[in-house]
XYZ file of C-alpha atoms in Angstrom:
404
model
C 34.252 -91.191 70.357
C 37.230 -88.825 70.794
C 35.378 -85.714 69.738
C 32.844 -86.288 72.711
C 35.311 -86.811 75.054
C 37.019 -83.601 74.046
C 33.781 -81.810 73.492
C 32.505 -82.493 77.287
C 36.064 -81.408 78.622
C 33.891 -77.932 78.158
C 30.989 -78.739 80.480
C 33.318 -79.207 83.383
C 33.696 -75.761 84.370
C 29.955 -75.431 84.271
C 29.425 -78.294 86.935
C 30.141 -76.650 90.208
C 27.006 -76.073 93.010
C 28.117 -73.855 96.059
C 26.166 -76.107 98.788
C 24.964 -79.221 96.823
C 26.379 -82.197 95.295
C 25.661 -83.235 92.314
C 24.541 -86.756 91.997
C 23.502 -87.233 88.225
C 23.252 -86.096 84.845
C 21.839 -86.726 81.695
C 22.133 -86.358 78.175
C 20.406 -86.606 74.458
C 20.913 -85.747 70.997
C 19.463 -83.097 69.029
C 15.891 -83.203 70.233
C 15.229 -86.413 70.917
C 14.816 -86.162 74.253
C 12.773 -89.470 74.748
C 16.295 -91.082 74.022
C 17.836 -89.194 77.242
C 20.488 -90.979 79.167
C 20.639 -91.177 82.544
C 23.887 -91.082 84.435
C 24.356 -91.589 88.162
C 27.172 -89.396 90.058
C 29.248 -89.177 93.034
C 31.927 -86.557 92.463
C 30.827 -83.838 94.849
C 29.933 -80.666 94.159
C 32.174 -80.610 91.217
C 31.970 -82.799 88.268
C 34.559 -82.998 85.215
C 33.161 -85.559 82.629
C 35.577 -86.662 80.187
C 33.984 -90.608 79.609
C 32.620 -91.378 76.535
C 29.051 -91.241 75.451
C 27.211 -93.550 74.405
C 24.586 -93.205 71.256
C 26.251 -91.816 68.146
C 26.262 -94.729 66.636
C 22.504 -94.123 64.951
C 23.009 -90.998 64.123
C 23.109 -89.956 60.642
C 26.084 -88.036 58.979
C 25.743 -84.125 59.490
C 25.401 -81.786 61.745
C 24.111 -82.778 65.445
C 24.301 -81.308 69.141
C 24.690 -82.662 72.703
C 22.371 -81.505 75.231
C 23.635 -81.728 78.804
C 22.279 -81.143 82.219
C 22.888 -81.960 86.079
C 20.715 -82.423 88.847
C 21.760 -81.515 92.579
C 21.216 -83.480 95.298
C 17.593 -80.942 96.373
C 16.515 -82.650 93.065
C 16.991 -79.584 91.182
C 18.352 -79.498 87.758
C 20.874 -77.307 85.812
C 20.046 -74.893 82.576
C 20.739 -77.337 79.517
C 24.647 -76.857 78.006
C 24.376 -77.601 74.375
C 27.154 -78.163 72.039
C 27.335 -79.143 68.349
C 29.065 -81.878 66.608
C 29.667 -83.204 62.961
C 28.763 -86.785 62.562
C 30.781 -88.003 59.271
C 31.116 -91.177 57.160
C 34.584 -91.351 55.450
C 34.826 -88.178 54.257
C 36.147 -84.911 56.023
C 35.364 -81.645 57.278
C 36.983 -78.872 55.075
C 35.096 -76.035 55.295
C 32.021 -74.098 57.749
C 30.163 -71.225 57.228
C 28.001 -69.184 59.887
C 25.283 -66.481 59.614
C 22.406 -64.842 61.911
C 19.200 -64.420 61.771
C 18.217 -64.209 58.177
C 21.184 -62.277 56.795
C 22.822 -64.957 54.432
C 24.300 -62.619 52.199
C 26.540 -61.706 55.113
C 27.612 -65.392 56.200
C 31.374 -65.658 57.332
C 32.778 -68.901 56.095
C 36.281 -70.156 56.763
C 38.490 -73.412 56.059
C 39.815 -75.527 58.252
C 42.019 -78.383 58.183
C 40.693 -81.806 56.593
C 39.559 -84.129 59.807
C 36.457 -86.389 60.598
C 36.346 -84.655 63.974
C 35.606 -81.299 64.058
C 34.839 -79.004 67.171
C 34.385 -75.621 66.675
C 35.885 -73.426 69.479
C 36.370 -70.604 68.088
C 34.376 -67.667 69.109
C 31.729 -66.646 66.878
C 32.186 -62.672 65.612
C 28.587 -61.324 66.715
C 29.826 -57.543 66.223
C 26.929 -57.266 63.444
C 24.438 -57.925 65.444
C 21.913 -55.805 67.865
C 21.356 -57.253 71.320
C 18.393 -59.302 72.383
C 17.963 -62.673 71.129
C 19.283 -63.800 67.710
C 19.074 -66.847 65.539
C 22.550 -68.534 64.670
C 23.099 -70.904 61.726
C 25.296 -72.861 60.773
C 26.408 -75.605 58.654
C 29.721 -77.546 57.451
C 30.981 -78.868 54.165
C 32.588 -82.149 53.595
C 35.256 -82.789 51.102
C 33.139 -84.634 48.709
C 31.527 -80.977 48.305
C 28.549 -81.832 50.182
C 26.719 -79.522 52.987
C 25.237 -80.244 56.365
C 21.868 -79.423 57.001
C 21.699 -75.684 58.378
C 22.189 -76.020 62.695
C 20.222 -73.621 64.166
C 20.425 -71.931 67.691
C 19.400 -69.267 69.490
C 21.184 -66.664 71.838
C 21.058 -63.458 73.566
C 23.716 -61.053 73.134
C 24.225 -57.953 75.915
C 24.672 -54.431 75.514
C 28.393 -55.130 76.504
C 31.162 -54.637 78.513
C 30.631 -55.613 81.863
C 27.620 -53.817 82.766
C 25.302 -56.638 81.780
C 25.368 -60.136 83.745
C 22.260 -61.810 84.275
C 18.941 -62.332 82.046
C 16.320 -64.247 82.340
C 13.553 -65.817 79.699
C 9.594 -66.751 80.100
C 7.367 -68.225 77.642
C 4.269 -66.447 76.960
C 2.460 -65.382 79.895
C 4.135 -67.958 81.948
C 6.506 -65.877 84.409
C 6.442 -68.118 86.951
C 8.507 -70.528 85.406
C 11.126 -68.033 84.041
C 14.778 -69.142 83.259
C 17.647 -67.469 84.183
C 21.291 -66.725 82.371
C 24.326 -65.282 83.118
C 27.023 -63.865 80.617
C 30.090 -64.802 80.154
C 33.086 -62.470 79.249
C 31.864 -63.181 75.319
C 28.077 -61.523 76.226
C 26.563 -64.587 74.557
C 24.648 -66.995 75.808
C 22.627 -69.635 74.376
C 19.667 -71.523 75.312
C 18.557 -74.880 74.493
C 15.579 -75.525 72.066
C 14.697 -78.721 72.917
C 13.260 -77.293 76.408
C 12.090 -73.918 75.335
C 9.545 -75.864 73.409
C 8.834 -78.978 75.862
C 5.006 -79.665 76.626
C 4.386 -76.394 74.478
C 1.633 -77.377 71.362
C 2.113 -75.681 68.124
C 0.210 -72.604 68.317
C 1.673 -68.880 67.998
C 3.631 -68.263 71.434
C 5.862 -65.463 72.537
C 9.393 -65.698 73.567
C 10.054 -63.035 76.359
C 13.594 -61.819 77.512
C 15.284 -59.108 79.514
C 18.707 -58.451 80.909
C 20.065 -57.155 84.017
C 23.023 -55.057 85.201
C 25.503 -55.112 87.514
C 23.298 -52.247 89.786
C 20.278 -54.342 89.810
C 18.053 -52.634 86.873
C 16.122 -54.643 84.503
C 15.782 -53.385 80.633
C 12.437 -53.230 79.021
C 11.349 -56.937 77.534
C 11.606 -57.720 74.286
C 9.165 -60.645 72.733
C 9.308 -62.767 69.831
C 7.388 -64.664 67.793
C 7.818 -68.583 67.417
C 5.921 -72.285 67.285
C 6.810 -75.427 69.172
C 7.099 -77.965 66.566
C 7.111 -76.133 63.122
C 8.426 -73.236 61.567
C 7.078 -70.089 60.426
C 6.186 -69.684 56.879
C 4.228 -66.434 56.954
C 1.528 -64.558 58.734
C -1.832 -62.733 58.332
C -2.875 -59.487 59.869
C -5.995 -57.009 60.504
C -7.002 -54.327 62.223
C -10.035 -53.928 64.628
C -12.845 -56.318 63.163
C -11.753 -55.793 59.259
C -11.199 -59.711 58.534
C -12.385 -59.051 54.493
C -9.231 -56.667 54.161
C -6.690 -59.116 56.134
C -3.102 -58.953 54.844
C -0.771 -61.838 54.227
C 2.817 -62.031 54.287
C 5.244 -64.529 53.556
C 9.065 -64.266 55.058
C 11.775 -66.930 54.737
C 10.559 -70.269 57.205
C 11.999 -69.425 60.506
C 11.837 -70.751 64.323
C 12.031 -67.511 65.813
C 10.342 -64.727 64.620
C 13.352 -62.327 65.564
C 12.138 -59.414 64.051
C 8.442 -57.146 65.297
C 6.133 -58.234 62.309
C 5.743 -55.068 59.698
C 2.041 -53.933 59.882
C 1.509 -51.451 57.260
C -0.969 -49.021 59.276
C -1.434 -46.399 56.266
C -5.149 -45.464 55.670
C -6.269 -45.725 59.146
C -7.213 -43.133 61.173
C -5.292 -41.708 64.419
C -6.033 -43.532 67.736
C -5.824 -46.581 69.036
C -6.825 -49.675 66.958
C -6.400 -53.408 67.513
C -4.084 -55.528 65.057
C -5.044 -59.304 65.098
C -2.077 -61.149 63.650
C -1.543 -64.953 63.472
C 1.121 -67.079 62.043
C 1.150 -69.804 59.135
C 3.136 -73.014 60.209
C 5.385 -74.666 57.650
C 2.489 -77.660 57.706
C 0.278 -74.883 56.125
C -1.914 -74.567 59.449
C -2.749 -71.103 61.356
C -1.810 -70.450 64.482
C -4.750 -68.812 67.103
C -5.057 -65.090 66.544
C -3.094 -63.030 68.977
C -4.497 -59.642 69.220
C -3.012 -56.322 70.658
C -3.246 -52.588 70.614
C -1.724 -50.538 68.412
C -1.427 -46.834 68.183
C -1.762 -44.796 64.873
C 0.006 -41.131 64.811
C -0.681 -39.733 61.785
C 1.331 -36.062 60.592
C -2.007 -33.059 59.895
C -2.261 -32.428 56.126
C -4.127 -29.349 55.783
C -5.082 -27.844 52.283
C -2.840 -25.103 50.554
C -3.602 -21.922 51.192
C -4.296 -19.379 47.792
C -2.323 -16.372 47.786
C -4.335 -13.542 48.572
C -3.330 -9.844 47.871
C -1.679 -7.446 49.966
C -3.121 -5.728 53.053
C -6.763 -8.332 51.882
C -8.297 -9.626 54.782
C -6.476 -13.140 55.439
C -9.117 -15.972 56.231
C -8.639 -17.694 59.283
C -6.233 -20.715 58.897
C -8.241 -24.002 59.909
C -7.923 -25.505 63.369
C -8.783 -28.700 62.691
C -6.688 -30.780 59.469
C -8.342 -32.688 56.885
C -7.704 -35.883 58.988
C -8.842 -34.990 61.723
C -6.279 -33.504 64.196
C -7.148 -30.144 66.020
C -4.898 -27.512 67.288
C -3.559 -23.901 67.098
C -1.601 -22.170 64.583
C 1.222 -19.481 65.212
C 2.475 -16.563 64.797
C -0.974 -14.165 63.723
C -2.038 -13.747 60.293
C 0.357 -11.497 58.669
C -1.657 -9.921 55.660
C 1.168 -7.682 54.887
C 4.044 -10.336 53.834
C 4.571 -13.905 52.820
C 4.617 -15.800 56.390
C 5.229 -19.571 57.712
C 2.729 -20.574 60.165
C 2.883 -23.252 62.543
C 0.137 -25.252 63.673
C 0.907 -26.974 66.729
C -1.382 -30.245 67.942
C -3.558 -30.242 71.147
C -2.533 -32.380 73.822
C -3.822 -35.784 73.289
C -4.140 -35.547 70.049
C -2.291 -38.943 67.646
C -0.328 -36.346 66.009
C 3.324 -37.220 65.032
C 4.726 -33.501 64.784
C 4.146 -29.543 64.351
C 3.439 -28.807 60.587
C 4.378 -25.464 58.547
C 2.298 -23.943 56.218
C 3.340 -21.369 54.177
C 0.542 -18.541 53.550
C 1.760 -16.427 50.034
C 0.843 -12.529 50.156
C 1.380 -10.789 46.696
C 3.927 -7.983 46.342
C 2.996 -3.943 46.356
C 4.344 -1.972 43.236
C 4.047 1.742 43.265
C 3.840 3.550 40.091
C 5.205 6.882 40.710
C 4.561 8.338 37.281
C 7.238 7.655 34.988
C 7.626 3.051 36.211
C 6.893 0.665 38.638
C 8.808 0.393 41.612
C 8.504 -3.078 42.076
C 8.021 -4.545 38.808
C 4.617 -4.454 36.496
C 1.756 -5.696 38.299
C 0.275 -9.363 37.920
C -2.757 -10.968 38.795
C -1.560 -11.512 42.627
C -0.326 -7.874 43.185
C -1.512 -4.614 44.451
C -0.586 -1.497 42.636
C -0.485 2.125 43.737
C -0.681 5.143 41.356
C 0.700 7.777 42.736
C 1.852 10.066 39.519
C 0.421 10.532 36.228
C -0.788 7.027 34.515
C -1.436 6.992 30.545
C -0.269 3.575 29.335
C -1.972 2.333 26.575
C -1.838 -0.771 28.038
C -4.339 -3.111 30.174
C -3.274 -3.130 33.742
C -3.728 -6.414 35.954
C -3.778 -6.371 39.262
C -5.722 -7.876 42.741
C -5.670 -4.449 44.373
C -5.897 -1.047 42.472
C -4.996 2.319 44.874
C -4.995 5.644 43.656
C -3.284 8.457 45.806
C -1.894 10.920 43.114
């Protein structure tokens, strides 16, 4: 039992209440919470727990965590402290290897001395990753070769530096019942699995987080995907009431959907449309459709513009594109040169940006009796005589003027 014992040295400096005493605590196992034990206390408001625990002795060799939590004497209980722990037979730890999210072609995997009793207390390098809330795995190797199951846990990393210290997490619509976190000097924090998904059934629910800083401010939330008891395989999607033409995806099984689900929105029109998307469970069962709006900005495509001969009259560019977005066009027809035009969207329209068209106008060529001034005359110039013409040739042109 020494790697408990050294492993709960940890949780002391989380035990401390300002007003209250704490009078017990209890603890479980991966997420068997069923098989929590209950502890009484009488330390104070202060509690260092360095006895041993009871209950490893079922527990099969691999990979496992502690959960830990203490209840005040207002009957209030802490956040759950959760630490992992390898469980071995007679072989030892040699190795470990780490990744987040699903990025295992990126894992970081180091060696450590050969021992039955690993605890890692390293910190974890999270410089790869964004913030918000990320998936860590983990697993160890044993020096008969063999690997751990994958350990999996999730966190919330801050912006950084010390501007960030609190968050807080709700499930779903479920504000009410929001948990809080503070940072630490790392910017990590974890949270504990076991009672993110307590009393939730196995539908489609959404994780919801936010931070705070040190001047009050709350950032925008951020929401993920996940489901209680299984994980998540895949998902369908469609938009408005188009079930027949419902897209399905399949990702790598996950507990957290991390990532905003990638809804390929080409072929429908600008506005607002509704995506229905729910999620396939790793028992092969659908979660309840979760629908929300989505808007569609779409760029204006307009049709190419023939080039027209010099000094013609130029026919008025369209104000409306060929899917449907209306606006103006700048600077005024220019029949006299090549110009770029601009068309510029109304307000409201779903348009992502300005678009440039460019409107061709042929060359003039002057023929002032002995050659061309500007080249022999094609099918998209105008040509001016103005000298004696007698080529025996055919002459081509959009525009024929005569002044001499």
């Amino acid at each position: 039992m020494k790697k408990l014992q050294i492993l709960l040295l940890i949780f002391g400096v989380w035990l401390k209440t300002d007003a209250q005493n704490i009078v017990q605590y209890e603890y479980w196992y991966d997420s068997n919470y069923g098989s929590t034990t209950l502890v009484n206390n009488s330390s104070g408001s202060t509690m260092d727990l360095n006895t041993s625990l009871s209950g490893t002795s079922g527990l099969l060799p691999g990979l496992h965590a502690v959960n830990f939590r203490a209840k005040d004497t207002d009957g209030k209980w802490s956040s759950a402290i959760t630490e992992q722990f390898y469980a071995t037979g007679n072989w030892n730890i040699d190795t470990y290897e780490y990744w987040f999210d699903d990025d295992y072609a990126n894992k970081i995997t180091n060696t450590v001395t050969g021992t039955q009793n690993y605890i890692l207390t390293s910190n974890l390098n999270t410089s790869a990753v964004g913030y918000g809330s990320h998936a860590l795995n983990f697993r160890a190797k044993d020096s008969a070769g063999k690997w751990s199951i994958v350990f999996k846990e999730f966190f919330f990393k801050s912006i950084g530096g010390a501007q960030m210290s609190n968050a807080e997490y709700w499930i779903d619509s479920n504000y009410a019942n929001k948990q809080p976190l503070t940072f630490t000097s790392s910017n990590i924090v974890f949270i504990n699995q076991t009672l993110l998904t307590a009393n939730l059934d196995d539908q489609l629910h959404t994780f919801n987080f936010r931070m705070q800083d040190q001047a009050g401010k709350w950032s925008v939330v951020t929401s993920s995907y996940f489901m209680a008891h299984n994980q998540i395989v895949g998902y369908d999607y469609w938009f408005d009431a188009d079930f027949d033409h419902k897209k399905a995806t399949a990702i790598t099984p996950t507990d957290l959907l991390t990532t905003e689900p990638d809804f390929d929105t080409n072929g429908l029109s600008a506005g607002v449309h509704v995506v229905n998307f729910r999620a396939k469970s790793s028992s092969g069962k659908y979660s309840a459709t979760i629908a929300q709006n989505v808007t569609v900005y779409v760029t204006p495509v307009f049709t190419p513009i023939a080039q027209s001969c010099s000094g013609a009259v130029l026919t008025a560019l369209p104000t409306t594109s060929t899917n449907g977005i209306t606006g103006t066009w700048s600077p005024a027809l220019n029949n006299l040169a090549t110009t770029t035009y601009t068309f510029t969207p109304n307000v409201g329209e779903f348009a992502l940006a300005t678009v440039d068209m460019t409107v061709a106008v042929g060359a003039i060529t002057t023929w002032d009796g002995t050659s061309w001034d500007n080249g022999t005359p094609t099918c998209t110039s105008k040509a001016i005589i103005n000298g004696n013409y007698s080529e025996a040739v055919n002459l081509e042109a959009c525009s024929l003027e005569v002044t001499g």
